[in-house]
Short mmCIF file of C-alpha atoms and ligand atoms in Angstrom, two decimals:
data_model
loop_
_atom_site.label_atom_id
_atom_site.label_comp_id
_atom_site.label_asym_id
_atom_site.label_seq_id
_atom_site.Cartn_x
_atom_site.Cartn_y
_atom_site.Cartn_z
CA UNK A 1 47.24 9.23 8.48
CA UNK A 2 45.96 10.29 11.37
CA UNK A 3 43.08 13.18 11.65
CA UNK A 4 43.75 16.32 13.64
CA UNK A 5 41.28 16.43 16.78
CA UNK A 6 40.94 19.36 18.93
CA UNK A 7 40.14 19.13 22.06
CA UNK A 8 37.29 20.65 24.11
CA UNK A 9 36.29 20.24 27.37
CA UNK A 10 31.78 20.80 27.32
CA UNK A 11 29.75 20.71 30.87
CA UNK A 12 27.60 17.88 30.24
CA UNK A 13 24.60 16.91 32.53
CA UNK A 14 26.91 14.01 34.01
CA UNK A 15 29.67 16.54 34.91
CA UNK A 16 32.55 17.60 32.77
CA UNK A 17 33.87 15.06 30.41
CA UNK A 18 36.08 15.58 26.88
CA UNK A 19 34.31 16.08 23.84
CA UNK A 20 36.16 16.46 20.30
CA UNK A 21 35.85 18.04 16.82
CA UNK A 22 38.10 16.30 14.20
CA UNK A 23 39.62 18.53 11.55
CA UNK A 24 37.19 19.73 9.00
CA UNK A 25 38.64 20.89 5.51
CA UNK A 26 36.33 24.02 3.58
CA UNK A 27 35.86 20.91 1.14
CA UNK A 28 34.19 18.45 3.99
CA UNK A 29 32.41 22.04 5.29
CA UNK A 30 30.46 21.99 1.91
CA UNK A 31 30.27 18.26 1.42
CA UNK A 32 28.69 18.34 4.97
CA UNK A 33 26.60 21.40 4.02
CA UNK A 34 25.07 20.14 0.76
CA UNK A 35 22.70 17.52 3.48
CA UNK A 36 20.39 20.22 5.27
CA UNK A 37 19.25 22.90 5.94
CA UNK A 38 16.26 20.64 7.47
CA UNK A 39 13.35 20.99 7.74
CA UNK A 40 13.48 21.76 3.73
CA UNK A 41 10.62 24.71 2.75
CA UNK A 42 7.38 22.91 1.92
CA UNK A 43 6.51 21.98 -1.61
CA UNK A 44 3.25 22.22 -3.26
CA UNK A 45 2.77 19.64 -6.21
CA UNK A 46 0.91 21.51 -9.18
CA UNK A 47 -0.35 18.06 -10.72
CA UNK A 48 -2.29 18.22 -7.40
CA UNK A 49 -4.90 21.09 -7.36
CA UNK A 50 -5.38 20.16 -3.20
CA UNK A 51 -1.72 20.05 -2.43
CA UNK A 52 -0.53 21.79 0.01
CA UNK A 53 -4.33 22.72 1.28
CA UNK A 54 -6.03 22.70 4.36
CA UNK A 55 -8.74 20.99 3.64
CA UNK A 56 -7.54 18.45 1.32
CA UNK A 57 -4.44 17.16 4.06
CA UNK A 58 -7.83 16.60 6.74
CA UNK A 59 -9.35 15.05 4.52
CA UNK A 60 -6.38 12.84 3.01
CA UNK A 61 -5.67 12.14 6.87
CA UNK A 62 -9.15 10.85 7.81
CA UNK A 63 -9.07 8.33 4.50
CA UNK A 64 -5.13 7.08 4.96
CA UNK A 65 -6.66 5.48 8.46
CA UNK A 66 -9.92 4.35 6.63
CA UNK A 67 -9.75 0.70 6.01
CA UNK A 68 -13.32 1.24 3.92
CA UNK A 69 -11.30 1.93 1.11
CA UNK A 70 -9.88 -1.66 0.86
CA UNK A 71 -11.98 -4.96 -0.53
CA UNK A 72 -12.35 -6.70 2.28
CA UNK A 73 -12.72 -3.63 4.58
CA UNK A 74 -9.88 -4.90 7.02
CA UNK A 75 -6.94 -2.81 5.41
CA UNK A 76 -6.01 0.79 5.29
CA UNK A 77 -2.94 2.53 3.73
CA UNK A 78 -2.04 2.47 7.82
CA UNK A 79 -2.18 -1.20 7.79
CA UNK A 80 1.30 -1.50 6.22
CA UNK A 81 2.10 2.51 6.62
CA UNK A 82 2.38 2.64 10.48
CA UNK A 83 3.02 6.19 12.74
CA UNK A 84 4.81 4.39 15.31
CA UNK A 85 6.66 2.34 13.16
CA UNK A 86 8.24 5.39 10.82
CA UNK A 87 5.47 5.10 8.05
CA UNK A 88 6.45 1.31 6.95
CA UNK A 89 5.55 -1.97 8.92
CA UNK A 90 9.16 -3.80 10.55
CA UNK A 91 8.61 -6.16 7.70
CA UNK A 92 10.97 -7.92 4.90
CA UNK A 93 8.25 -8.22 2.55
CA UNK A 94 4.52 -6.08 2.74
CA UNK A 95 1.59 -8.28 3.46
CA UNK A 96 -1.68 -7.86 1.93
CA UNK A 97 -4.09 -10.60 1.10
CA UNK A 98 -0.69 -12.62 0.11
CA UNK A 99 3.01 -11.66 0.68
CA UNK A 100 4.39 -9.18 -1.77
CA UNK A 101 8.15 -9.02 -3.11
CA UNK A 102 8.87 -6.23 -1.64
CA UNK A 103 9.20 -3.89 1.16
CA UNK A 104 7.18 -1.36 2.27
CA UNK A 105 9.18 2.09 1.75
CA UNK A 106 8.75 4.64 5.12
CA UNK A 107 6.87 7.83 4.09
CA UNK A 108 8.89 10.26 5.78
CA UNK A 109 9.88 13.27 3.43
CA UNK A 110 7.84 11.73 0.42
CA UNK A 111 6.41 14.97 -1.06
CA UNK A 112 9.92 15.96 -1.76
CA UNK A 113 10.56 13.14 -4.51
CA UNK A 114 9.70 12.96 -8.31
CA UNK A 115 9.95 9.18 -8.79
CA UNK A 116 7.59 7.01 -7.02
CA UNK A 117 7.89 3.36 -5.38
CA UNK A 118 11.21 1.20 -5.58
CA UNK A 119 10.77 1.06 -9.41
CA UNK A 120 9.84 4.63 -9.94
CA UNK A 121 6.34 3.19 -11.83
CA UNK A 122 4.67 6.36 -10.01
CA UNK A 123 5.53 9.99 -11.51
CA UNK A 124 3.51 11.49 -9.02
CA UNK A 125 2.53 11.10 -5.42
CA UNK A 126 -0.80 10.81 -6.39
CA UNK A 127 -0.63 8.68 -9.21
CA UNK A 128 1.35 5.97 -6.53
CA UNK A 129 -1.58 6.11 -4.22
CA UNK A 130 -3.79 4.92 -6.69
CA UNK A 131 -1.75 1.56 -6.99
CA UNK A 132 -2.48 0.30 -3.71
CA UNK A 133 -5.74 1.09 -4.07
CA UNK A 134 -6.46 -1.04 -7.28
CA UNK A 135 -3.82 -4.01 -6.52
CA UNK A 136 -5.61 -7.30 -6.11
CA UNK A 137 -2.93 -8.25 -3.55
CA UNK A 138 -2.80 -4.94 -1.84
CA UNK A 139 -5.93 -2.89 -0.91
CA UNK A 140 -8.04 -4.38 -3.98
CA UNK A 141 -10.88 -1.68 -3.32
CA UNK A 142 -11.10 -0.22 -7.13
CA UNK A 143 -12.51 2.93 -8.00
CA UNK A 144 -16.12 1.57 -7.01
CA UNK A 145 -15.39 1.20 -3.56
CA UNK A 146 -13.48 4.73 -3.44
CA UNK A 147 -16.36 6.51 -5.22
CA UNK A 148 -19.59 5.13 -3.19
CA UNK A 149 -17.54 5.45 -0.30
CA UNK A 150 -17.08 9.33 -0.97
CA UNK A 151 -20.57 9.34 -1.68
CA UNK A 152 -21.91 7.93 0.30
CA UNK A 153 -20.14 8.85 3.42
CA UNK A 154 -21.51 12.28 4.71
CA UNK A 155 -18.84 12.79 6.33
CA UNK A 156 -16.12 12.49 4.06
CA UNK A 157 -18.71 13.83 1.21
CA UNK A 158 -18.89 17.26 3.23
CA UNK A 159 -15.09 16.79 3.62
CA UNK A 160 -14.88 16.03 0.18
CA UNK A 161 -16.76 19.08 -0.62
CA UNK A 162 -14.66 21.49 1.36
CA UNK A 163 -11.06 20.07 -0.27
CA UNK A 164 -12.53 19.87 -4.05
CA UNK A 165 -15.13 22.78 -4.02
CA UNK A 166 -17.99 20.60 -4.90
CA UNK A 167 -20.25 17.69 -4.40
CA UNK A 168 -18.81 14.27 -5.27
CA UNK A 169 -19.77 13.32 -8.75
CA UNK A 170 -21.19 10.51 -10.53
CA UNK A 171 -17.29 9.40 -12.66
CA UNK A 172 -16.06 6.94 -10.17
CA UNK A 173 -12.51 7.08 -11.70
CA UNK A 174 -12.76 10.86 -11.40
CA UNK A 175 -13.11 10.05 -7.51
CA UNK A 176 -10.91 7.56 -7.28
CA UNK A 177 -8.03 9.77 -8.85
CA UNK A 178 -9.73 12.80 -6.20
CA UNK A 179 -9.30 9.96 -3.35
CA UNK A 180 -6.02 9.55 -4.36
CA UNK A 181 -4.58 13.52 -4.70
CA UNK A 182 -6.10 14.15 -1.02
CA UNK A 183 -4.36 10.93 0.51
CA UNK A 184 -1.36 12.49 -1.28
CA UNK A 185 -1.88 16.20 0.16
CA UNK A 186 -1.84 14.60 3.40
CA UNK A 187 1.47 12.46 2.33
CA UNK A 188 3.66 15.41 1.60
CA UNK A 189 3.29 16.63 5.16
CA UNK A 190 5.52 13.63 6.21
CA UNK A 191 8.79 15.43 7.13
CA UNK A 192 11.38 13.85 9.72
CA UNK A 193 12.43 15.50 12.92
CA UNK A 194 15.79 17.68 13.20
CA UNK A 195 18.33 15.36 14.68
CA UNK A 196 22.12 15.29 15.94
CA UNK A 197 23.13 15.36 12.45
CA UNK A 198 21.30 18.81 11.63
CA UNK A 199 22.71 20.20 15.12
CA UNK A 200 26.17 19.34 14.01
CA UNK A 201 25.97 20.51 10.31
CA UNK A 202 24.38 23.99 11.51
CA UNK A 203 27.01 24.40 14.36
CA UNK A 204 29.79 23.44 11.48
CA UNK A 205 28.87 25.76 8.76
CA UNK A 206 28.58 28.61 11.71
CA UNK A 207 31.63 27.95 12.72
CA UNK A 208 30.52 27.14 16.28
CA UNK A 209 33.12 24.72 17.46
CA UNK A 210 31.74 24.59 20.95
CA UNK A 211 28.77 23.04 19.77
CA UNK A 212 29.74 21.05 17.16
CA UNK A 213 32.10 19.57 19.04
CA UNK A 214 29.04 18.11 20.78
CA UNK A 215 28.39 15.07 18.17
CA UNK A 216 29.90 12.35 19.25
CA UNK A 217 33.59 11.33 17.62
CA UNK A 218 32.46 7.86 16.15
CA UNK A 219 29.44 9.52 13.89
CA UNK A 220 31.72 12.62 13.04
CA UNK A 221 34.20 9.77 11.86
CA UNK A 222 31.49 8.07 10.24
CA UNK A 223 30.49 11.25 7.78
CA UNK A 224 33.55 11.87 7.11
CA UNK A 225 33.57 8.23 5.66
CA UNK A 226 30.37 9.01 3.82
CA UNK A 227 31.08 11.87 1.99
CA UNK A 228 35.19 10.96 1.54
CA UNK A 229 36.24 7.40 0.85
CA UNK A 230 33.06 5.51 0.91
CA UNK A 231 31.42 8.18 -1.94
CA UNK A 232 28.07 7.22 -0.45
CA UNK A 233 26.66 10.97 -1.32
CA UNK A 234 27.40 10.11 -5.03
CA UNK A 235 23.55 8.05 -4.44
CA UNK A 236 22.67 9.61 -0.91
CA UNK A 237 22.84 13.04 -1.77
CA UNK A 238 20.87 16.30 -0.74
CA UNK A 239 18.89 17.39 2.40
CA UNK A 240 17.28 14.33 2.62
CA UNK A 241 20.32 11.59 1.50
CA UNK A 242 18.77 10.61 -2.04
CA UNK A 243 19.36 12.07 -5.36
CA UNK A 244 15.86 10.65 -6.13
CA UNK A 245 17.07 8.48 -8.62
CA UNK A 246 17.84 5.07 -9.00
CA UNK A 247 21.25 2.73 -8.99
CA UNK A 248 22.21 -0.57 -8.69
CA UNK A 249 24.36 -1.63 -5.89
CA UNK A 250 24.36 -5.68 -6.28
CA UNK A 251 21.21 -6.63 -3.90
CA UNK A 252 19.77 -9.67 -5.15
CA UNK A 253 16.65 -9.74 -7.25
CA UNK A 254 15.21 -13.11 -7.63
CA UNK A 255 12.25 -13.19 -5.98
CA UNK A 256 11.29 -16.97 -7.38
CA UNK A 257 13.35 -19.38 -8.79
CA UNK A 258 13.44 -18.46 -12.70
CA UNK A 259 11.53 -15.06 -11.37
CA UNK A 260 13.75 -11.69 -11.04
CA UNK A 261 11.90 -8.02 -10.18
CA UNK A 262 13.48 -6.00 -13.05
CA UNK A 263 13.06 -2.84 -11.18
CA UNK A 264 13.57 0.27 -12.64
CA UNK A 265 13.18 -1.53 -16.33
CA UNK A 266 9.79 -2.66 -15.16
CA UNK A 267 8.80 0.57 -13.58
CA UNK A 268 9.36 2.48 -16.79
CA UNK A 269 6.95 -0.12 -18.80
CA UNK A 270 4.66 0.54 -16.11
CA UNK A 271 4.58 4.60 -16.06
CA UNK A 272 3.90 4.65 -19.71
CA UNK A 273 1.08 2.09 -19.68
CA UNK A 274 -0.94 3.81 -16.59
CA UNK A 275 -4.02 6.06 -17.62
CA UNK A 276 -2.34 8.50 -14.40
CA UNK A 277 0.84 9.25 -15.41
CA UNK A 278 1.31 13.21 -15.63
CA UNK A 279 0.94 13.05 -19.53
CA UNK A 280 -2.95 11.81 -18.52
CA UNK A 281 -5.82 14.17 -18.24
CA UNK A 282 -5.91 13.70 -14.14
CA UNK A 283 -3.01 16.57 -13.74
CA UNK A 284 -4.01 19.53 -12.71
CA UNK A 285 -1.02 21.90 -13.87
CA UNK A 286 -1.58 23.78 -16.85
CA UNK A 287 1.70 24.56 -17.74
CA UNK A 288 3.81 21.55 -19.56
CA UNK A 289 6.90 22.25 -16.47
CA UNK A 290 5.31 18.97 -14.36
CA UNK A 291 5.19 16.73 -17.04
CA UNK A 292 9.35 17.52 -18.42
CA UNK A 293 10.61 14.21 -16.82
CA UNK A 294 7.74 11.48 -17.69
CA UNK A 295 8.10 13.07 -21.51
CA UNK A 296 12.30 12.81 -21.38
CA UNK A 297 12.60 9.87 -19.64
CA UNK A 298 14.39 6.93 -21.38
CA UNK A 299 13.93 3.01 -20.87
CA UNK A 300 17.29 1.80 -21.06
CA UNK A 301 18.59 -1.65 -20.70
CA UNK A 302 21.22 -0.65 -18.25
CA UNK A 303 17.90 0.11 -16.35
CA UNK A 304 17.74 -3.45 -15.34
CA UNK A 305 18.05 -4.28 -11.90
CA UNK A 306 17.92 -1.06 -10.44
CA UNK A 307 16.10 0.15 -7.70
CA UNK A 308 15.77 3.79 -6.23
CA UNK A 309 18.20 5.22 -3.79
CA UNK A 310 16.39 5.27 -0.49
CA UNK A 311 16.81 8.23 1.81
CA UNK A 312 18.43 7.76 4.89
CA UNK A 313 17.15 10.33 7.14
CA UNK A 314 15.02 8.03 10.36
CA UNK A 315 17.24 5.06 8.45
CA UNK A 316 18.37 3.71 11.86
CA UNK A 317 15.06 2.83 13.82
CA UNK A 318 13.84 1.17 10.61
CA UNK A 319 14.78 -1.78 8.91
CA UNK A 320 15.09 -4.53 7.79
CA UNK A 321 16.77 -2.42 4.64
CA UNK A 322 16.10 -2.68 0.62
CA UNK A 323 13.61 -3.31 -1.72
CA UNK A 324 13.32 -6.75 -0.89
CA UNK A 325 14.06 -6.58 3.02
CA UNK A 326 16.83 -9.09 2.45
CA UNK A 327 18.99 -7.18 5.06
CA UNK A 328 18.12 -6.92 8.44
CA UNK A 329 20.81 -4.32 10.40
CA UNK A 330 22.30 -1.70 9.64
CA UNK A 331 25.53 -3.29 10.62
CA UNK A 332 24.91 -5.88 7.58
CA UNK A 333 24.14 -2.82 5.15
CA UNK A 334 27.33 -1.58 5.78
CA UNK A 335 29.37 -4.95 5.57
CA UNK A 336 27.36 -5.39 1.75
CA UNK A 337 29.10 -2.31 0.86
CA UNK A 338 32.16 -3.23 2.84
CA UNK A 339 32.53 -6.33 1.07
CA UNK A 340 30.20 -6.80 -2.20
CA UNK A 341 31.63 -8.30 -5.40
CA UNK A 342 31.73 -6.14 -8.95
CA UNK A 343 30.06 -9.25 -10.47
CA UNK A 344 26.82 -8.84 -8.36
CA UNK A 345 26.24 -5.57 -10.09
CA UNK A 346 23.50 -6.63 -12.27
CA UNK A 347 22.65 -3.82 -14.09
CA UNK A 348 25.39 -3.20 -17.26
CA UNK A 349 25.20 0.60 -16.74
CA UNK A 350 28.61 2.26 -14.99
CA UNK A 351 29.66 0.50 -11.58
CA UNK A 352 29.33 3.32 -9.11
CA UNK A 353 30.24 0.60 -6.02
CA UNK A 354 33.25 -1.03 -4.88
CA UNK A 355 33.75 -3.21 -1.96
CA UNK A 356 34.81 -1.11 0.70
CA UNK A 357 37.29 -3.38 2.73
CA UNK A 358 36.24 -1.36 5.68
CA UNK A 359 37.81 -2.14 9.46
CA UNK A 360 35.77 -2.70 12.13
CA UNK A 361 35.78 0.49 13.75
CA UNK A 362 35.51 2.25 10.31
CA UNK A 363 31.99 0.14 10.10
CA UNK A 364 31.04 0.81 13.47
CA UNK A 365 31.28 4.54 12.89
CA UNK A 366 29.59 4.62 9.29
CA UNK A 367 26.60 2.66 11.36
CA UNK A 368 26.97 5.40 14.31
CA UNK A 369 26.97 8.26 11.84
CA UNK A 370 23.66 6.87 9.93
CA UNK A 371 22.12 6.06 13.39
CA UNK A 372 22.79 9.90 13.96
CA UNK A 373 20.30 10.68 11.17
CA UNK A 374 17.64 9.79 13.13
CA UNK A 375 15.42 11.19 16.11
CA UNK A 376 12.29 10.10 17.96
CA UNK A 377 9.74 12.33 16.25
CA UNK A 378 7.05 14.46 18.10
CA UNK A 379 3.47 12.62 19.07
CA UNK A 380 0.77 13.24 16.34
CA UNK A 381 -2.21 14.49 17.13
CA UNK A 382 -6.10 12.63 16.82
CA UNK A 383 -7.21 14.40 13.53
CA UNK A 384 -9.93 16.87 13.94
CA UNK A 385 -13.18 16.24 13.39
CA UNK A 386 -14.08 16.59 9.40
CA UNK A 387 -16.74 18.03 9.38
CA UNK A 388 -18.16 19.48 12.82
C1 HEC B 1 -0.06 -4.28 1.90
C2 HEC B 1 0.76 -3.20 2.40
C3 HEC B 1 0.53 -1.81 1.81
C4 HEC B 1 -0.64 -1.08 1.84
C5 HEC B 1 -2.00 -1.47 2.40
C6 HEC B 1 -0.30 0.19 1.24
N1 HEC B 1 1.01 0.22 0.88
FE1 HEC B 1 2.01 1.80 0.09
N2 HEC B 1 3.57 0.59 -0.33
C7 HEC B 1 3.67 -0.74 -0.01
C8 HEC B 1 4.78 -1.34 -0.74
C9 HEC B 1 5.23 -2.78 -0.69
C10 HEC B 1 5.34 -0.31 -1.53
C11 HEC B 1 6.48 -0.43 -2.54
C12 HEC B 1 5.81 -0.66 -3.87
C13 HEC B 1 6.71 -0.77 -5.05
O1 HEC B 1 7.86 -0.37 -5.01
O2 HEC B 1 6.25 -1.29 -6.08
C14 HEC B 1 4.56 0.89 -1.23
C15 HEC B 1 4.85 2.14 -1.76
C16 HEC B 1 4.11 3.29 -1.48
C17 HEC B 1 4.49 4.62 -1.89
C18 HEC B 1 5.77 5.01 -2.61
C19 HEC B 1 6.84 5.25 -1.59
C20 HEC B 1 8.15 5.61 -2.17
O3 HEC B 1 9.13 5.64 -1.42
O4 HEC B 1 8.23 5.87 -3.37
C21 HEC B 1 3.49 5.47 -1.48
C22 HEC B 1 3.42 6.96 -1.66
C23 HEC B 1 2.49 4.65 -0.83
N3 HEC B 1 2.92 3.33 -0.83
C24 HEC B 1 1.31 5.13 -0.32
C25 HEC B 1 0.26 4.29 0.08
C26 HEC B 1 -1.11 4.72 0.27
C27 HEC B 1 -1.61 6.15 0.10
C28 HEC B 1 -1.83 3.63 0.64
C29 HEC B 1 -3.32 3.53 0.87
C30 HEC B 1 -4.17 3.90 -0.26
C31 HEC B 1 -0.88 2.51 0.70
N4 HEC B 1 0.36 2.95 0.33
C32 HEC B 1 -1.22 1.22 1.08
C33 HEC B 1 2.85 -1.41 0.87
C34 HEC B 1 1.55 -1.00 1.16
C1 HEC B 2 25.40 3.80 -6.74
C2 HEC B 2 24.59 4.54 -5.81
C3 HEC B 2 24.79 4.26 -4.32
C4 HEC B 2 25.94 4.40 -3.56
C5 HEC B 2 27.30 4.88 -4.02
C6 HEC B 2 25.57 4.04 -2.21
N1 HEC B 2 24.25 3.68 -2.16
FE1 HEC B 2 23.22 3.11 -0.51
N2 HEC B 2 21.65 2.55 -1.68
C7 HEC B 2 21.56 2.75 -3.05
C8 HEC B 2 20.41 2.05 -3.57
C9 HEC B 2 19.96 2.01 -5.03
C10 HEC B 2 19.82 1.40 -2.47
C11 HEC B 2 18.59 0.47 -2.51
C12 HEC B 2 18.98 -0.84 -3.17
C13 HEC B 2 17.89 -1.89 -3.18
O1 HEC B 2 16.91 -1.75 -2.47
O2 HEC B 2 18.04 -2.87 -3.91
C14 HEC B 2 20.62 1.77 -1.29
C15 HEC B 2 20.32 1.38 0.03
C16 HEC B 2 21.00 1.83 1.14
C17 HEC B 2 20.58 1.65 2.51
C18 HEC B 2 19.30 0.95 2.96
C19 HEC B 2 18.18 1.94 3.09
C20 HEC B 2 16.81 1.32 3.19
O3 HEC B 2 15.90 2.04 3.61
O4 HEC B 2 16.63 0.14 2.84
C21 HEC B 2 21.53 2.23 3.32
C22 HEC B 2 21.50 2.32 4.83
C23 HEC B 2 22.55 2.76 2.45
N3 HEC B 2 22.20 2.51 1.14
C24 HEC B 2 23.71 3.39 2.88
C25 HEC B 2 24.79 3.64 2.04
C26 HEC B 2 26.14 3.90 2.48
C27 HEC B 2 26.58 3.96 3.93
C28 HEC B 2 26.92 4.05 1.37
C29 HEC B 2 28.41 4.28 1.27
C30 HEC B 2 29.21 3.23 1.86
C31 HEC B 2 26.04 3.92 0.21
N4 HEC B 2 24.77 3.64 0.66
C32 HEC B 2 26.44 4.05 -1.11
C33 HEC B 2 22.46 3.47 -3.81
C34 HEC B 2 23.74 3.78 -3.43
#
């Protein structure tokens, strides 16, 4: 069948030229509607008693860049964590002192999750910035270094002092875990720019044809893939294209011979063994409402194998894609969904893929409509000064 298109002729900088809006059912119109409004209000995390503070984003900004924090005192979190490179590092696999097995996630939008890292080990952002902190084959610093450096640091002591209210003490872990909720603070002010997407969706729900007639046909043809056939919002739902949660979708997980990451089975066993989860004494909120999901969560075989739905909002300029890096374009992401096979579906909970079959132009406008959710965000500013 073919889709309705209305024509409109738009004034464009290069004279007049034909721009189109396909057909949009009140169905689509809410389907479409469910991704934004963006930018999302803020969020303050009450595990976190500097979230969402002044002085403990400065000072989580000025210790992100520090490479003091690590071992060796070559790496910072902005070693693999780049600006210019959308908060992850172009690579397949992260590099610290050796290669790891997987790939640096971007930090755009990450105060907005509840599940932390590719295996959801982390229930808070907080409690996943301690990891690379204590890793041997990340950052490999330890409490020790984290503390003295607090310490011993005037600067970041009277920085310290302004976020937490008082001196840096003598319980190293107590600074480590302090280290670790200002790096977070500073974290959760990762949001993506508004791109052609949001224009489109806003213009849509308005009812402004005129200008949503202004996104171009392929990526219009490509949502309507996204949220219709292809069911990708069943996984990639919300303002920000995750549900936060975690699914299998048949990506590969040996990462040796004989040696497969478990994913979200692992990350369970991990959560409930760290000293930092949110049932620890480290979070802040005094109410039981933060800790709700770490106490009802459930390790369940059919946990094997998955990994968490990534969001897809700056998705084009990134890559390579998954966990494990093992796809490169965007244009091969969408052929693995075109074409993978039930029996790669590791994990033995419900199969919520199925290849695709897709044409080539179908493909071409599923990649046009995810390139669409991205925009070239605005320069950042040098930090000020900690302490003046
Ligand atoms: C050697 C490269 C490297 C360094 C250095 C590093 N990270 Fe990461 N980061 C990773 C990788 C790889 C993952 C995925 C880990 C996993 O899933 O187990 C990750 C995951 C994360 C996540 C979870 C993201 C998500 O989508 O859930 C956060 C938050 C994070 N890192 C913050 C930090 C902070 C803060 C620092 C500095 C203290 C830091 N990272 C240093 C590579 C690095
Ligand atoms: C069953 C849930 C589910 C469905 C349905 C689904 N995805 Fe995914 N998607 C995931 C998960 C989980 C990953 C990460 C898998 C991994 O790393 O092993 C992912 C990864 C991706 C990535 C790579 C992102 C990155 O940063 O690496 C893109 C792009 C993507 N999906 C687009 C789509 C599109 C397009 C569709 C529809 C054709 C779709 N997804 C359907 C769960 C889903």
């Amino acid at each position: 069948m073919l889709p309705l298109v209305a024509s409109l002729l738009v004034a464009g900088a290069g004279g007049v030229h034909a721009q189109q809006l396909l057909d949009w059912s009140p169905e689509e119109v809410r389907a479409v509607g469910q991704h934004g409004p963006w930018p999302p209000p803020r969020v303050r995390d009450p595990s976190n008693r500097v979230s969402g503070t002044p002085a403990g984003i400065a000072l989580g900004e000025h210790l992100f860049n520090d490479p003091r924090l690590s071992g060796d005192g070559r790496m910072s979190c902005a070693t693999c964590h780049q600006a210019g490179r959308e908060w992850s590092d172009g690579l397949a696999r992260a590099r610290g002192a050796v290669e790891l097995d997987r790939r640096t996630p971007s930090l755009w939008n990450i105060g907005y999750l509840h599940w932390f890292g590719w295996d959801g080990a982390g229930d808070s952002l907080w409690a996943q910035s301690i990891r690379p902190l204590l890793d041997p084959r990340e950052m490999s610093g330890g409490a020790t270094r984290a503390a003295g450096l607090l310490r011993g640091d005037v600067t970041l002591a009277c920085g310290y002092e302004k976020a937490f209210g008082s001196k840096p003490g003598t319980d190293d872990e107590h600074l480590l875990v302090d280290t670790a909720k200002a790096l977070a603070a500073f974290q959760a002010t990762l949001v993506s720019p508004r791109t052609s997407f949001d224009d489109f969706r806003d213009a849509l729900l308005a009812g402004d044809r005129e200008r949503a007639s202004g996104y171009p046909l392929a990526a219009q043809r490509g949502l309507k893939l996204f949220i219709g056939e292809g069911n990708c919002n069943l996984c990639h739902l919300g303002p920000r294209f995750t549900n936060g949660e975690f699914g299998d979708i048949g990506i590969p997980f040996f990462v040796r011979p004989g040696e497969v990451d478990q994913g979200r089975l692992g990350g369970l066993g991990r959560l409930a063994a760290s000293p930092f989860n949110l049932l620890g004494k480290y979070n802040d909120d005094a109410t039981a409402n933060s800790t709700r999901r770490t106490r009802h969560v459930q390790r369940l075989h059919s946990n094997f194998g998955e990994f968490r739905v990534p969001g897809l909002r700056q998705v084009g300029r990134g890559g390579p894609y998954m966990h494990n890096g093992s796809l490169d374009t965007l244009e091969d992401v969408v052929r693995h969904y075109s074409e993978v096979s039930p029996d790669r579906l590791h994990s033995d909970g419900i199969a919520l893929v199925r290849p695709l079959g897709l044409t080539t132009e179908q493909s071409a406008d599923l990649v046009a409509f995810l390139r669409s959710l991205g925009a070239e965000p605005p320069a950042r500013p040098t930090p000020p000064p900690l302490c003046p």
